[in-house]
Amino acid sequence: MQQYRAVKAAYPHAILFFRLGDFYEMFGEDAKTASRALGLVLTARQGEPMCGIPFHSSTGYIAKLIKAGHKVAVCEQTEDAGQGRKLVRREVVRLITPGTVLEDELLDAKTANYMICLETELNGWGAACVEVSTGEFWGTQKMNDPAYRGLASFLARLAPAEIIASGKTAARLGAAGVLPHTAALTVYDRPAAQLAPGEGWPARDIWANRQLALKAALGAAAYVEENEPHLKGRLAPVFKETADTLELDENAIRTLELVASDCGRAQSLWGALDRCVTPMGSRTLREWLLHPLADITAIKKRQKTVAGFVAGPEERAELAAVLENISDIERVLGRLAAASATPRDVAGLRRSLAGLEEFKKWFERSSCVGLETLRRFEDVYPALAKTALLLERAIVEAPPAKISDGGVMADGYHPELDELRALRRDGGARLRDFEARERERAKIPSLKVGYNSVFGYYIEITRANQDKAPQDYIRKQTLANCERYINEELKDMEARILGAEDRILRLESELFVRLREELAGTDRELRVFARIAAELDVYYAFAVVAAENGYVCPEVDLSCDLEIEAGRHPVVERNLPPGTFVPNNLYINDRDPQIMVITGPNMSGKSVYLRQGAVLVIMAQAGGFVPAKRARIGLVDRIMTRIGAHDALARGESTFMVEMKETASILASFSRRSLILLDEIGRGTSTFDGISIAWAVLEHLRNPEGGPKVLFATHYFELTDLEEKYPGVANHNVAVREWQNAAGRDEVIFLHKIEKGPADKSYGIHVAGLAGLPASCILRAGRILETLETRSELVTEKQKAAPRLPLFASHPVLDELRLVVPEKLSPFEALGLIHQWKKQLEN
């Protein structure tokens, strides 16, 4: 326990897996935490809480702890227990954190597992992003972002598993509310390091004016190297600009269901488009959807390749056949760098490169791939071809999972290994030859060679023939009917045969380690090849989905127009019977119409229509085709959404407060090229408050000189008056048809078609009926509605006869009320103010 406490003291923030025989044991608070998270029985040792798991099945337990945001320090026995030794040496051989996972069993094959280190100052931030399992490492920074809105968007798109930050930075970002709750936060105050790129890093001038990014990269490298010592000196970051992408905030990613939905990944946009053959392709597709391009030239390059694949189904099929044999090279390279690649990882590389020649022939025949991609492939081909030959010669096609199982290295790769295997394989024949020779030499026909586990190999001679034993025989064992001997030749043969298996395993292990080191030397070429394969995989997926569903190539230009004819939502359409989705047009720009006010009943398709326009923009700027008859997309720089009702109880914020904060962020961040989706602004408060807020928001967004494109869905019919008041505001509604059935009852059908003009009713009671409210409740609601509408008409008539007041009237009481800070008033002071205002109003 003293040894355990000494090790634990060095890893206070991790759950320590302490190896005792065939178990990993946990003690104290670690045991309590693990027992809750893993469902283990809690026992005790010397009064200390204790629980444990079998060491050979630890992977599943570690996965659960990592998923729960914990870190795990694995402490192994690093020496064998010798005779008379009571305590063996133990050391932590691995610290596993949510952002430094390497094992496939702990990772989602289709999702990147990012660890991000952050550095901030009052006016900006720097970040370094590491994907330890693939070796991806880059830094970026953004200045003039005092509220860290750009950082919030950056983190939302990358969805890191772990965030590393100094105590000061963590406190600053926590107060700003930009840290995602899904990421594990590690406060890491590393010792001050010299602000200069490390060995193997890109040139100094790359980081010259990017000190925040450099500090973050240095912090990330130090943290990873502490957890994975094998990676020391192997991390070399690049600087990446983030300004050339369409910005998506956290709300847009969530409400547009780009990579996840409440119904699972398959019901997201990513799930609908993911026809990739390799895990690398799936991860790249996700990256492209979360970082759509904002550069016309780059978009058109991608479109050209997709168009070629759409027009060439045979070429597409040939590519798929090549990609099927390519393993997850990026993650294999990550494990090679960390010296943890298994025989099956290397076999995956062998299989991937076995089709290299076929890949080369495909490139030569292809009319789809651009010259730049072809040159990248040609640049690395010679080194890859050499590596392919090495792997084919060195490793068997289907090796075991562990090097300790043996049978990993191929026959003919190493002479000594071949000799040892021959000895193991031919040991019986050699012994039979030896036995025959000894019979002939000793003239004893009954002489035989045997073996037992205690004495090893021996020569057995009956007592009647023991006088004939040659002089070089050494007595080994005396039995009742015979004597057993050994000689130097048999002793040497015994050592060779019995030691062959151990020597084979040791030699295979040495050869495999050397092979891993040699493969790590071709990291750059393998990484380029992996990236080419991943990109081609995404083009393949885009083309397959487009060809199967009738997507078209959108025209992307530098205008501010958004013109979509007969557009369809790709996810909703996929979940409906073929031909039943109702397509809709969308025509909006930066002037007229700049704002579309969309009214209509619930369940009629308003939200689908809002999301559909944004999703098609993202697909177009990611380089793919879109589900429409025709599309022209003026380049969009940012998509922002305020859709759906949710609260933030952990921060003490109501649904309405969250709605207002999200709206405030939109109003502070839009530009002329932005696309804004607003659904039911102001519904979380009283009717007049909500109308007032929604009205003011629309006025703020309207700009006769050119403003953001706004799709605004609402049930406030009062807002339809804005069309007459302001040019650039246009009313649209979701079409509904009513009729009386044979029983004389009113029936309603939602056509899901967007038409010009405002809606005439909300049909809320009808939707309530569809939802299953009792018939008596629906009937009563109808009668109450008739009464309220009658009263409203009477009030309207009185208002017509009365002097008209502006919608937002001013009054001294209202002015005073606006200045009051309720949190600073005592109950007595509040009552005093109410009494004072009442007098003012009465007078």
PDB file of C-alpha atoms in Angstrom, residues 4 7-17 29-30 33 65-66 68-74 95-98 162 184-189 223 226-227:
ATOM      1  CA  TYR A   4       0.466   2.250  -4.296  1.00  0.00           C
ATOM      2  CA  VAL A   7       2.459   6.009  -7.435  1.00  0.00           C
ATOM      3  CA  LYS A   8      -0.969   7.535  -6.824  1.00  0.00           C
ATOM      4  CA  ALA A   9       0.598  10.737  -5.517  1.00  0.00           C
ATOM      5  CA  ALA A  10       2.152  11.290  -8.953  1.00  0.00           C
ATOM      6  CA  TYR A  11      -1.234  10.859 -10.694  1.00  0.00           C
ATOM      7  CA  PRO A  12      -3.799  12.505  -8.405  1.00  0.00           C
ATOM      8  CA  HIS A  13      -6.267  13.364 -11.187  1.00  0.00           C
ATOM      9  CA  ALA A  14      -6.411   9.884 -12.752  1.00  0.00           C
ATOM     10  CA  ILE A  15      -7.957   6.591 -11.692  1.00  0.00           C
ATOM     11  CA  LEU A  16      -4.979   4.335 -11.013  1.00  0.00           C
ATOM     12  CA  PHE A  17      -5.185   0.757 -12.346  1.00  0.00           C
ATOM     13  CA  GLU A  29     -11.614   7.378  -3.827  1.00  0.00           C
ATOM     14  CA  ASP A  30     -10.567   5.738  -7.096  1.00  0.00           C
ATOM     15  CA  THR A  33     -15.556   6.311  -8.389  1.00  0.00           C
ATOM     16  CA  LEU A  65     -14.341   5.435 -17.733  1.00  0.00           C
ATOM     17  CA  ILE A  66     -13.005   7.484 -20.656  1.00  0.00           C
ATOM     18  CA  ALA A  68     -17.535   9.273 -18.569  1.00  0.00           C
ATOM     19  CA  GLY A  69     -14.721  11.857 -18.776  1.00  0.00           C
ATOM     20  CA  HIS A  70     -12.225  10.174 -16.421  1.00  0.00           C
ATOM     21  CA  LYS A  71      -8.508   9.576 -16.950  1.00  0.00           C
ATOM     22  CA  VAL A  72      -6.886   6.203 -16.358  1.00  0.00           C
ATOM     23  CA  ALA A  73      -3.255   5.619 -15.297  1.00  0.00           C
ATOM     24  CA  VAL A  74      -2.181   2.023 -16.002  1.00  0.00           C
ATOM     25  CA  LEU A  95      -1.924   7.611 -18.971  1.00  0.00           C
ATOM     26  CA  ILE A  96      -5.125   7.449 -21.010  1.00  0.00           C
ATOM     27  CA  THR A  97      -7.236  10.610 -21.183  1.00  0.00           C
ATOM     28  CA  PRO A  98     -10.328  11.315 -23.326  1.00  0.00           C
ATOM     29  CA  GLU A 162     -10.746  16.966 -24.137  1.00  0.00           C
ATOM     30  CA  ALA A 184     -13.485  16.894 -20.515  1.00  0.00           C
ATOM     31  CA  LEU A 185     -11.650  19.979 -19.194  1.00  0.00           C
ATOM     32  CA  THR A 186      -8.077  19.508 -17.975  1.00  0.00           C
ATOM     33  CA  VAL A 187      -6.434  22.416 -16.209  1.00  0.00           C
ATOM     34  CA  TYR A 188      -2.782  22.161 -17.196  1.00  0.00           C
ATOM     35  CA  ASP A 189      -0.384  24.803 -15.929  1.00  0.00           C
ATOM     36  CA  TYR A 223       0.725  17.411 -22.576  1.00  0.00           C
ATOM     37  CA  GLU A 226       3.787  13.489 -20.960  1.00  0.00           C
ATOM     38  CA  ASN A 227       0.948  11.023 -21.551  1.00  0.00           C
TER      39      ASN A 227
END
